[in-house]
Short mmCIF file of N, CA and C in Angstrom, two decimals:
data_model
loop_
_atom_site.label_atom_id
_atom_site.label_comp_id
_atom_site.label_asym_id
_atom_site.label_seq_id
_atom_site.Cartn_x
_atom_site.Cartn_y
_atom_site.Cartn_z
N LEU A 1 42.06 21.71 13.08
CA LEU A 1 42.06 20.46 13.83
C LEU A 1 41.70 19.30 12.92
N ASN A 2 42.37 18.21 13.12
CA ASN A 2 42.11 17.01 12.34
C ASN A 2 41.49 15.96 13.25
N GLU A 3 40.26 16.22 13.67
CA GLU A 3 39.55 15.32 14.58
C GLU A 3 38.96 14.14 13.82
N PRO A 4 38.96 12.95 14.42
CA PRO A 4 38.31 11.82 13.77
C PRO A 4 36.80 12.04 13.68
N ASN A 5 36.21 11.48 12.64
CA ASN A 5 34.76 11.58 12.48
C ASN A 5 34.16 10.18 12.67
N GLY A 6 32.85 10.09 12.53
CA GLY A 6 32.18 8.81 12.74
C GLY A 6 32.64 7.73 11.79
N VAL A 7 32.93 8.08 10.56
CA VAL A 7 33.41 7.09 9.59
C VAL A 7 34.79 6.59 10.01
N ASP A 8 35.62 7.47 10.52
CA ASP A 8 36.93 7.05 11.03
C ASP A 8 36.77 6.05 12.18
N VAL A 9 35.85 6.35 13.08
CA VAL A 9 35.61 5.46 14.22
C VAL A 9 35.07 4.12 13.74
N TYR A 10 34.14 4.15 12.78
CA TYR A 10 33.61 2.93 12.19
C TYR A 10 34.76 2.05 11.67
N ARG A 11 35.64 2.65 10.89
CA ARG A 11 36.75 1.89 10.31
C ARG A 11 37.69 1.36 11.39
N TRP A 12 37.92 2.16 12.41
CA TRP A 12 38.78 1.74 13.52
C TRP A 12 38.17 0.52 14.21
N LEU A 13 36.86 0.60 14.50
CA LEU A 13 36.18 -0.52 15.16
C LEU A 13 36.20 -1.78 14.31
N ARG A 14 35.81 -1.64 13.04
CA ARG A 14 35.78 -2.82 12.16
C ARG A 14 37.18 -3.39 11.96
N GLY A 15 38.18 -2.52 11.92
CA GLY A 15 39.55 -2.97 11.76
C GLY A 15 40.08 -3.76 12.94
N ARG A 16 39.41 -3.64 14.07
CA ARG A 16 39.80 -4.36 15.27
C ARG A 16 38.85 -5.51 15.59
N GLY A 17 38.05 -5.88 14.59
CA GLY A 17 37.20 -7.05 14.74
C GLY A 17 35.85 -6.82 15.38
N PHE A 18 35.46 -5.58 15.57
CA PHE A 18 34.15 -5.29 16.17
C PHE A 18 33.07 -5.69 15.17
N THR A 19 32.18 -6.58 15.57
CA THR A 19 31.18 -7.11 14.64
C THR A 19 29.74 -6.71 14.97
N SER A 20 29.55 -6.01 16.06
CA SER A 20 28.20 -5.58 16.43
C SER A 20 27.71 -4.49 15.47
N PRO A 21 26.39 -4.29 15.42
CA PRO A 21 25.84 -3.24 14.55
C PRO A 21 26.36 -1.86 14.93
N ILE A 22 26.51 -1.01 13.94
CA ILE A 22 26.95 0.37 14.14
C ILE A 22 25.89 1.29 13.55
N PHE A 23 25.54 2.31 14.32
CA PHE A 23 24.57 3.30 13.90
C PHE A 23 25.23 4.67 13.85
N PHE A 24 24.85 5.46 12.86
CA PHE A 24 25.24 6.86 12.80
C PHE A 24 23.98 7.67 13.07
N LEU A 25 24.00 8.53 14.05
CA LEU A 25 22.90 9.44 14.34
C LEU A 25 23.34 10.81 13.85
N ILE A 26 22.74 11.24 12.74
CA ILE A 26 23.24 12.43 12.05
C ILE A 26 22.31 13.63 12.21
N GLY A 27 22.91 14.78 12.20
CA GLY A 27 22.17 16.03 12.19
C GLY A 27 22.55 16.85 10.96
N LEU A 28 23.18 16.19 10.02
CA LEU A 28 23.64 16.84 8.79
C LEU A 28 22.72 16.48 7.63
N ALA A 29 22.83 17.24 6.57
CA ALA A 29 22.04 16.95 5.36
C ALA A 29 22.50 15.63 4.76
N ARG A 30 21.58 14.92 4.15
CA ARG A 30 21.89 13.62 3.53
C ARG A 30 22.92 13.73 2.41
N ASN A 31 23.07 14.93 1.85
CA ASN A 31 24.05 15.08 0.76
C ASN A 31 25.42 15.53 1.28
N ASN A 32 25.58 15.64 2.59
CA ASN A 32 26.89 15.96 3.17
C ASN A 32 27.84 14.81 2.84
N PRO A 33 29.06 15.11 2.43
CA PRO A 33 30.00 14.04 2.04
C PRO A 33 30.22 12.97 3.11
N LEU A 34 30.24 13.34 4.37
CA LEU A 34 30.41 12.33 5.42
C LEU A 34 29.20 11.41 5.53
N VAL A 35 28.02 11.97 5.34
CA VAL A 35 26.80 11.16 5.39
C VAL A 35 26.76 10.22 4.20
N VAL A 36 27.10 10.73 3.04
CA VAL A 36 27.14 9.90 1.83
C VAL A 36 28.13 8.75 2.03
N GLU A 37 29.27 9.05 2.63
CA GLU A 37 30.29 8.03 2.89
C GLU A 37 29.78 7.00 3.89
N ALA A 38 29.11 7.45 4.94
CA ALA A 38 28.57 6.54 5.94
C ALA A 38 27.52 5.63 5.33
N GLU A 39 26.65 6.18 4.49
CA GLU A 39 25.62 5.36 3.85
C GLU A 39 26.22 4.33 2.90
N ALA A 40 27.36 4.64 2.32
CA ALA A 40 28.01 3.73 1.37
C ALA A 40 28.71 2.56 2.06
N LEU A 41 28.87 2.62 3.37
CA LEU A 41 29.57 1.56 4.09
C LEU A 41 28.83 0.23 3.99
N GLY A 42 27.53 0.29 3.91
CA GLY A 42 26.75 -0.92 3.70
C GLY A 42 26.25 -1.61 4.94
N ASP A 43 27.08 -1.78 5.95
CA ASP A 43 26.61 -2.52 7.12
C ASP A 43 26.38 -1.64 8.35
N ALA A 44 26.34 -0.34 8.13
CA ALA A 44 26.00 0.60 9.20
C ALA A 44 24.66 1.23 8.86
N ARG A 45 23.94 1.60 9.87
CA ARG A 45 22.64 2.23 9.65
C ARG A 45 22.75 3.72 9.97
N VAL A 46 22.24 4.55 9.08
CA VAL A 46 22.29 6.00 9.25
C VAL A 46 20.90 6.48 9.64
N LEU A 47 20.81 7.12 10.81
CA LEU A 47 19.54 7.62 11.35
C LEU A 47 19.62 9.14 11.44
N SER A 48 18.56 9.81 11.05
CA SER A 48 18.53 11.27 11.07
C SER A 48 17.89 11.81 12.34
N LYS A 49 18.48 12.89 12.85
CA LYS A 49 17.88 13.63 13.96
C LYS A 49 16.80 14.53 13.39
N PRO A 50 15.81 14.90 14.13
CA PRO A 50 15.52 14.40 15.46
C PRO A 50 14.93 13.00 15.38
N LEU A 51 15.21 12.21 16.38
CA LEU A 51 14.71 10.85 16.48
C LEU A 51 14.16 10.69 17.88
N ALA A 52 12.90 10.36 17.97
CA ALA A 52 12.27 10.19 19.27
C ALA A 52 12.94 9.04 20.02
N ALA A 53 13.05 9.19 21.32
CA ALA A 53 13.70 8.17 22.14
C ALA A 53 13.03 6.82 21.96
N GLN A 54 11.72 6.79 21.90
CA GLN A 54 11.00 5.52 21.75
C GLN A 54 11.34 4.86 20.41
N GLU A 55 11.49 5.65 19.37
CA GLU A 55 11.86 5.11 18.07
C GLU A 55 13.26 4.51 18.12
N LEU A 56 14.18 5.20 18.77
CA LEU A 56 15.54 4.69 18.90
C LEU A 56 15.55 3.38 19.69
N ILE A 57 14.77 3.33 20.74
CA ILE A 57 14.68 2.10 21.54
C ILE A 57 14.17 0.94 20.68
N LYS A 58 13.14 1.19 19.87
CA LYS A 58 12.61 0.15 18.99
C LYS A 58 13.68 -0.33 18.01
N ILE A 59 14.43 0.60 17.45
CA ILE A 59 15.48 0.24 16.50
C ILE A 59 16.54 -0.63 17.16
N VAL A 60 17.00 -0.20 18.33
CA VAL A 60 18.06 -0.93 19.03
C VAL A 60 17.56 -2.31 19.49
N ARG A 61 16.36 -2.40 19.97
CA ARG A 61 15.80 -3.68 20.39
C ARG A 61 15.58 -4.63 19.23
N GLY A 62 15.47 -4.08 18.03
CA GLY A 62 15.27 -4.92 16.87
C GLY A 62 16.51 -5.66 16.43
N ILE A 63 17.64 -5.34 17.04
CA ILE A 63 18.89 -6.00 16.72
C ILE A 63 18.90 -7.36 17.38
N LYS A 64 19.27 -8.36 16.62
CA LYS A 64 19.33 -9.71 17.19
C LYS A 64 20.76 -10.10 17.43
#
């Protein structure tokens, strides 16, 4: 199967003018090629699981 991944979705959104912040919530190792690619995007934030709900709320509310 050739399913789209988060980086594909990121590019699709940005290619259509989406300017809001984008977060990746990952459960993979930081050295996984997709994670490395996501971190290299520059304007997306990569968050590792597990992430407490309260922490996620703080992160999202911090967006202006």
